[in-house]
Structures are given as C-alpha cells and as structure tokens.
Amino acid sequence: MNADDFSLIAAVNNDEILAGCLARSPDVVSGRLNLTVIRGARCMAEAYNEGLATTRAKYALMAHQDVYLPQGWLDIAMEKIAALNVAHPDWMVAGPYGVRKDGSHIGRVWDVGIGRELGTVGFAPTPIVSLDELLLILRRDCDYRFDETLPDFHLYGTDLVQTGLQMGRSAWAIEIPVVHNSQPVATLNGGYTQAYRFMVKKWAKALPIPTTVASVTRNPIPLALEKWRRRHIPARKGRLLADSVEVARLARYE
Ligand SMILES: [Mn+2]
C-alpha cells in the first residue's frame, strides 16, 4: 500500500475555507495525496460520483472542504487501513467518527464548531451504522456509486454505510483523527429535511438508523427535537472560526 492507492475528493463552494483547511493539509501540500475538487454540483452524490469517475485509486477519501488532515495523517491512515484489511477483509467503508447501532458515538475528531475534541483516544476499530460525513473512506473493490436521487448535501454518509451493510460488507470507525474546522449548522429545515424524508422511505426496513445529527426514523420527534435545539444558532458566516494548524497543535494531532 502506498500514497498512490489513495485519492482525496472534495466538493467545494468556498475557496477560502478550502485553502485554510483541506488544501493546507501537509500530505496535500507535499503532493503525496492527490486532491480532486468538484464545484457546482447539484447534490453531494453527484459531486462525489464525478470525483470517483476521475480516479482508479483503491481507496477514495471524500472529505469536507473544512477538514484539515494533520501532519503525518496519511501514514497513520495507511497503517490503520492495512490493519483493517487483515482483521476485517469484508470492510467497504470507514471514517474517523461514526455511530453504533445503539446510537452511541465512536471516533476521534476535533470539532471547531463545538470547540473541543469529540470521541475517545485509543479506541479499537468499531462497527458503525452511520458515519459523520466530514470524512468517508470508500474501498473501491466494488462498483459503488452514490445515489444521486438522494437530494441536497446531507445523509450521503449514512446512505453509503447502509448500502455497504445491505451488500453484506462491513463499516468501521477507525482512529485517524482530523480537525473539523466547522461552523455550527443553524437549521435542519430545507435540504436536510428533504434528505431525511428520502432516507426514511429508502431505508424503511432498516429504521431506526442513528446518525450524528438525528436518528432516521418514522417517529417525527427526534428531528423536531434537533431542530428545536438549534433554534438560537445564527446562520453560518462562511469564514473560518479558527486556524486549522493552531487547532491541530492544540489537539496534539501534529
Ligand atoms: Mn464540514
């Protein structure tokens, strides 16, 4: 396994955020990790499918523009993925932060919007039923394409994990910490609700599916409660709240 086995894909709508986060990652700056940027997509599935079509790398890394991969990240990821290949050869999807079947979270990521590290130091690879979409790793030994009928820019990670599980493959949270230089999501109306309703129909037989935001279920309460919880959060400002490298050092990620 080497760096050429990896391809990094990002959907971008803000070049300042990209430059201050993902494109600033040392593995990207050095050219070791190839970054493909997709702009102007209608939905995330379309963006990522466009990105996947540009590469035959064995492992596709799909990351938010506001994710920073700390110094040495690719080497750690290669080590963890090689171990997963041996221990769980049926794996198809992985990421740094996910949710177990019982709804509990597992992973490790510094979230700038929340202002602290989320998760656990030193956890073993853990089976999950959904992943935070900040970073998704897809093993490309099958012909997975994102479902472009899933609207907007939400829940595509949950859809990916559930598709893998339905195919009899496994999905994991692994310890590959990153900085999510995020801004709090102010509203779950609009695009989020559309994507949520789509998922309730598509995965009717698998419900409830816990996610990092609200459990996907026919019961209207979890989503309503999550919307209410966010009622005072102001709209995103479109600029970074922190310096990615400073945060990575504070987190002792580099
Ligand atoms: Mn993000």
PDB file of N, CA, C and O in Angstrom, residues 188-220:
ATOM      1  N   LEU A 188     -32.015  22.703  10.219  1.00  0.00           N
ATOM      2  CA  LEU A 188     -32.192  21.403   9.579  1.00  0.00           C
ATOM      3  C   LEU A 188     -33.426  21.419   8.683  1.00  0.00           C
ATOM      4  O   LEU A 188     -33.863  20.391   8.184  1.00  0.00           O
ATOM      5  N   ASN A 189     -33.978  22.620   8.468  1.00  0.00           N
ATOM      6  CA  ASN A 189     -35.098  22.734   7.530  1.00  0.00           C
ATOM      7  C   ASN A 189     -34.536  22.651   6.106  1.00  0.00           C
ATOM      8  O   ASN A 189     -33.335  22.575   5.920  1.00  0.00           O
ATOM      9  N   GLY A 190     -35.386  22.715   5.120  1.00  0.00           N
ATOM     10  CA  GLY A 190     -34.919  22.744   3.733  1.00  0.00           C
ATOM     11  C   GLY A 190     -34.227  21.462   3.334  1.00  0.00           C
ATOM     12  O   GLY A 190     -34.774  20.366   3.468  1.00  0.00           O
ATOM     13  N   GLY A 191     -32.983  21.600   2.870  1.00  0.00           N
ATOM     14  CA  GLY A 191     -32.238  20.475   2.303  1.00  0.00           C
ATOM     15  C   GLY A 191     -32.106  19.297   3.245  1.00  0.00           C
ATOM     16  O   GLY A 191     -32.224  18.145   2.832  1.00  0.00           O
ATOM     17  N   TYR A 192     -31.845  19.576   4.526  1.00  0.00           N
ATOM     18  CA  TYR A 192     -31.672  18.477   5.463  1.00  0.00           C
ATOM     19  C   TYR A 192     -32.959  17.659   5.585  1.00  0.00           C
ATOM     20  O   TYR A 192     -32.944  16.432   5.538  1.00  0.00           O
ATOM     21  N   THR A 193     -34.064  18.365   5.739  1.00  0.00           N
ATOM     22  CA  THR A 193     -35.354  17.673   5.903  1.00  0.00           C
ATOM     23  C   THR A 193     -35.703  16.865   4.646  1.00  0.00           C
ATOM     24  O   THR A 193     -36.204  15.738   4.750  1.00  0.00           O
ATOM     25  N   GLN A 194     -35.400  17.419   3.482  1.00  0.00           N
ATOM     26  CA  GLN A 194     -35.648  16.677   2.235  1.00  0.00           C
ATOM     27  C   GLN A 194     -34.854  15.372   2.209  1.00  0.00           C
ATOM     28  O   GLN A 194     -35.383  14.317   1.865  1.00  0.00           O
ATOM     29  N   ALA A 195     -33.552  15.488   2.552  1.00  0.00           N
ATOM     30  CA  ALA A 195     -32.690  14.303   2.545  1.00  0.00           C
ATOM     31  C   ALA A 195     -33.184  13.285   3.586  1.00  0.00           C
ATOM     32  O   ALA A 195     -33.215  12.081   3.341  1.00  0.00           O
ATOM     33  N   TYR A 196     -33.602  13.791   4.739  1.00  0.00           N
ATOM     34  CA  TYR A 196     -34.084  12.947   5.838  1.00  0.00           C
ATOM     35  C   TYR A 196     -35.326  12.158   5.397  1.00  0.00           C
ATOM     36  O   TYR A 196     -35.415  10.941   5.605  1.00  0.00           O
ATOM     37  N   ARG A 197     -36.262  12.864   4.773  1.00  0.00           N
ATOM     38  CA  ARG A 197     -37.501  12.196   4.323  1.00  0.00           C
ATOM     39  C   ARG A 197     -37.200  11.123   3.281  1.00  0.00           C
ATOM     40  O   ARG A 197     -37.800  10.052   3.273  1.00  0.00           O
ATOM     41  N   PHE A 198     -36.255  11.442   2.407  1.00  0.00           N
ATOM     42  CA  PHE A 198     -35.828  10.472   1.391  1.00  0.00           C
ATOM     43  C   PHE A 198     -35.287   9.209   2.063  1.00  0.00           C
ATOM     44  O   PHE A 198     -35.622   8.083   1.680  1.00  0.00           O
ATOM     45  N   MET A 199     -34.458   9.409   3.084  1.00  0.00           N
ATOM     46  CA  MET A 199     -33.838   8.275   3.780  1.00  0.00           C
ATOM     47  C   MET A 199     -34.870   7.435   4.527  1.00  0.00           C
ATOM     48  O   MET A 199     -34.758   6.209   4.577  1.00  0.00           O
ATOM     49  N   VAL A 200     -35.874   8.094   5.114  1.00  0.00           N
ATOM     50  CA  VAL A 200     -36.930   7.360   5.830  1.00  0.00           C
ATOM     51  C   VAL A 200     -37.628   6.393   4.870  1.00  0.00           C
ATOM     52  O   VAL A 200     -37.917   5.246   5.219  1.00  0.00           O
ATOM     53  N   LYS A 201     -37.874   6.846   3.647  1.00  0.00           N
ATOM     54  CA  LYS A 201     -38.523   5.971   2.651  1.00  0.00           C
ATOM     55  C   LYS A 201     -37.573   4.896   2.167  1.00  0.00           C
ATOM     56  O   LYS A 201     -37.922   3.716   2.112  1.00  0.00           O
ATOM     57  N   LYS A 202     -36.364   5.313   1.786  1.00  0.00           N
ATOM     58  CA  LYS A 202     -35.421   4.367   1.167  1.00  0.00           C
ATOM     59  C   LYS A 202     -35.039   3.225   2.112  1.00  0.00           C
ATOM     60  O   LYS A 202     -34.907   2.092   1.686  1.00  0.00           O
ATOM     61  N   TRP A 203     -34.861   3.564   3.400  1.00  0.00           N
ATOM     62  CA  TRP A 203     -34.370   2.560   4.345  1.00  0.00           C
ATOM     63  C   TRP A 203     -35.454   2.100   5.315  1.00  0.00           C
ATOM     64  O   TRP A 203     -35.151   1.681   6.438  1.00  0.00           O
ATOM     65  N   ALA A 204     -36.719   2.149   4.860  1.00  0.00           N
ATOM     66  CA  ALA A 204     -37.865   1.806   5.710  1.00  0.00           C
ATOM     67  C   ALA A 204     -37.634   0.527   6.529  1.00  0.00           C
ATOM     68  O   ALA A 204     -38.001   0.457   7.700  1.00  0.00           O
ATOM     69  N   LYS A 205     -36.988  -0.477   5.903  1.00  0.00           N
ATOM     70  CA  LYS A 205     -36.819  -1.765   6.589  1.00  0.00           C
ATOM     71  C   LYS A 205     -35.670  -1.765   7.587  1.00  0.00           C
ATOM     72  O   LYS A 205     -35.537  -2.709   8.368  1.00  0.00           O
ATOM     73  N   ALA A 206     -34.817  -0.749   7.545  1.00  0.00           N
ATOM     74  CA  ALA A 206     -33.635  -0.718   8.428  1.00  0.00           C
ATOM     75  C   ALA A 206     -33.814   0.245   9.599  1.00  0.00           C
ATOM     76  O   ALA A 206     -32.944   0.359  10.451  1.00  0.00           O
ATOM     77  N   LEU A 207     -34.942   0.980   9.644  1.00  0.00           N
ATOM     78  CA  LEU A 207     -35.128   2.020  10.657  1.00  0.00           C
ATOM     79  C   LEU A 207     -35.308   1.426  12.058  1.00  0.00           C
ATOM     80  O   LEU A 207     -35.817   0.317  12.167  1.00  0.00           O
ATOM     81  N   PRO A 208     -34.949   2.151  13.111  1.00  0.00           N
ATOM     82  CA  PRO A 208     -34.294   3.472  13.068  1.00  0.00           C
ATOM     83  C   PRO A 208     -32.796   3.352  12.798  1.00  0.00           C
ATOM     84  O   PRO A 208     -32.174   2.376  13.192  1.00  0.00           O
ATOM     85  N   ILE A 209     -32.241   4.369  12.132  1.00  0.00           N
ATOM     86  CA  ILE A 209     -30.798   4.414  11.884  1.00  0.00           C
ATOM     87  C   ILE A 209     -30.241   5.632  12.626  1.00  0.00           C
ATOM     88  O   ILE A 209     -30.474   6.771  12.212  1.00  0.00           O
ATOM     89  N   PRO A 210     -29.513   5.395  13.727  1.00  0.00           N
ATOM     90  CA  PRO A 210     -28.947   6.543  14.436  1.00  0.00           C
ATOM     91  C   PRO A 210     -27.845   7.220  13.612  1.00  0.00           C
ATOM     92  O   PRO A 210     -27.088   6.539  12.916  1.00  0.00           O
ATOM     93  N   THR A 211     -27.795   8.545  13.653  1.00  0.00           N
ATOM     94  CA  THR A 211     -26.739   9.302  12.969  1.00  0.00           C
ATOM     95  C   THR A 211     -26.192  10.334  13.950  1.00  0.00           C
ATOM     96  O   THR A 211     -26.715  10.484  15.057  1.00  0.00           O
ATOM     97  N   THR A 212     -25.178  11.087  13.540  1.00  0.00           N
ATOM     98  CA  THR A 212     -24.600  12.100  14.433  1.00  0.00           C
ATOM     99  C   THR A 212     -25.543  13.285  14.630  1.00  0.00           C
ATOM    100  O   THR A 212     -25.355  14.081  15.536  1.00  0.00           O
ATOM    101  N   VAL A 213     -26.563  13.429  13.786  1.00  0.00           N
ATOM    102  CA  VAL A 213     -27.480  14.572  13.920  1.00  0.00           C
ATOM    103  C   VAL A 213     -28.783  14.128  14.593  1.00  0.00           C
ATOM    104  O   VAL A 213     -29.039  14.479  15.735  1.00  0.00           O
ATOM    105  N   ALA A 214     -29.606  13.383  13.890  1.00  0.00           N
ATOM    106  CA  ALA A 214     -30.851  12.882  14.476  1.00  0.00           C
ATOM    107  C   ALA A 214     -31.077  11.479  13.948  1.00  0.00           C
ATOM    108  O   ALA A 214     -30.768  11.195  12.797  1.00  0.00           O
ATOM    109  N   SER A 215     -31.613  10.610  14.778  1.00  0.00           N
ATOM    110  CA  SER A 215     -31.903   9.256  14.342  1.00  0.00           C
ATOM    111  C   SER A 215     -32.885   9.301  13.176  1.00  0.00           C
ATOM    112  O   SER A 215     -33.870  10.042  13.211  1.00  0.00           O
ATOM    113  N   VAL A 216     -32.590   8.544  12.113  1.00  0.00           N
ATOM    114  CA  VAL A 216     -33.515   8.460  10.989  1.00  0.00           C
ATOM    115  C   VAL A 216     -34.591   7.442  11.353  1.00  0.00           C
ATOM    116  O   VAL A 216     -34.310   6.263  11.559  1.00  0.00           O
ATOM    117  N   THR A 217     -35.811   7.932  11.476  1.00  0.00           N
ATOM    118  CA  THR A 217     -36.922   7.112  11.946  1.00  0.00           C
ATOM    119  C   THR A 217     -38.241   7.703  11.451  1.00  0.00           C
ATOM    120  O   THR A 217     -38.303   8.877  11.094  1.00  0.00           O
ATOM    121  N   ARG A 218     -39.297   6.865  11.463  1.00  0.00           N
ATOM    122  CA  ARG A 218     -40.620   7.376  11.081  1.00  0.00           C
ATOM    123  C   ARG A 218     -41.209   8.275  12.164  1.00  0.00           C
ATOM    124  O   ARG A 218     -42.068   9.093  11.902  1.00  0.00           O
ATOM    125  N   ASN A 219     -40.694   8.102  13.388  1.00  0.00           N
ATOM    126  CA  ASN A 219     -41.143   8.942  14.506  1.00  0.00           C
ATOM    127  C   ASN A 219     -40.674  10.393  14.274  1.00  0.00           C
ATOM    128  O   ASN A 219     -39.482  10.625  14.101  1.00  0.00           O
ATOM    129  N   PRO A 220     -41.595  11.377  14.262  1.00  0.00           N
ATOM    130  CA  PRO A 220     -41.176  12.747  13.935  1.00  0.00           C
ATOM    131  C   PRO A 220     -40.402  13.461  15.051  1.00  0.00           C
ATOM    132  O   PRO A 220     -39.816  14.521  14.819  1.00  0.00           O
TER     133      PRO A 220
END
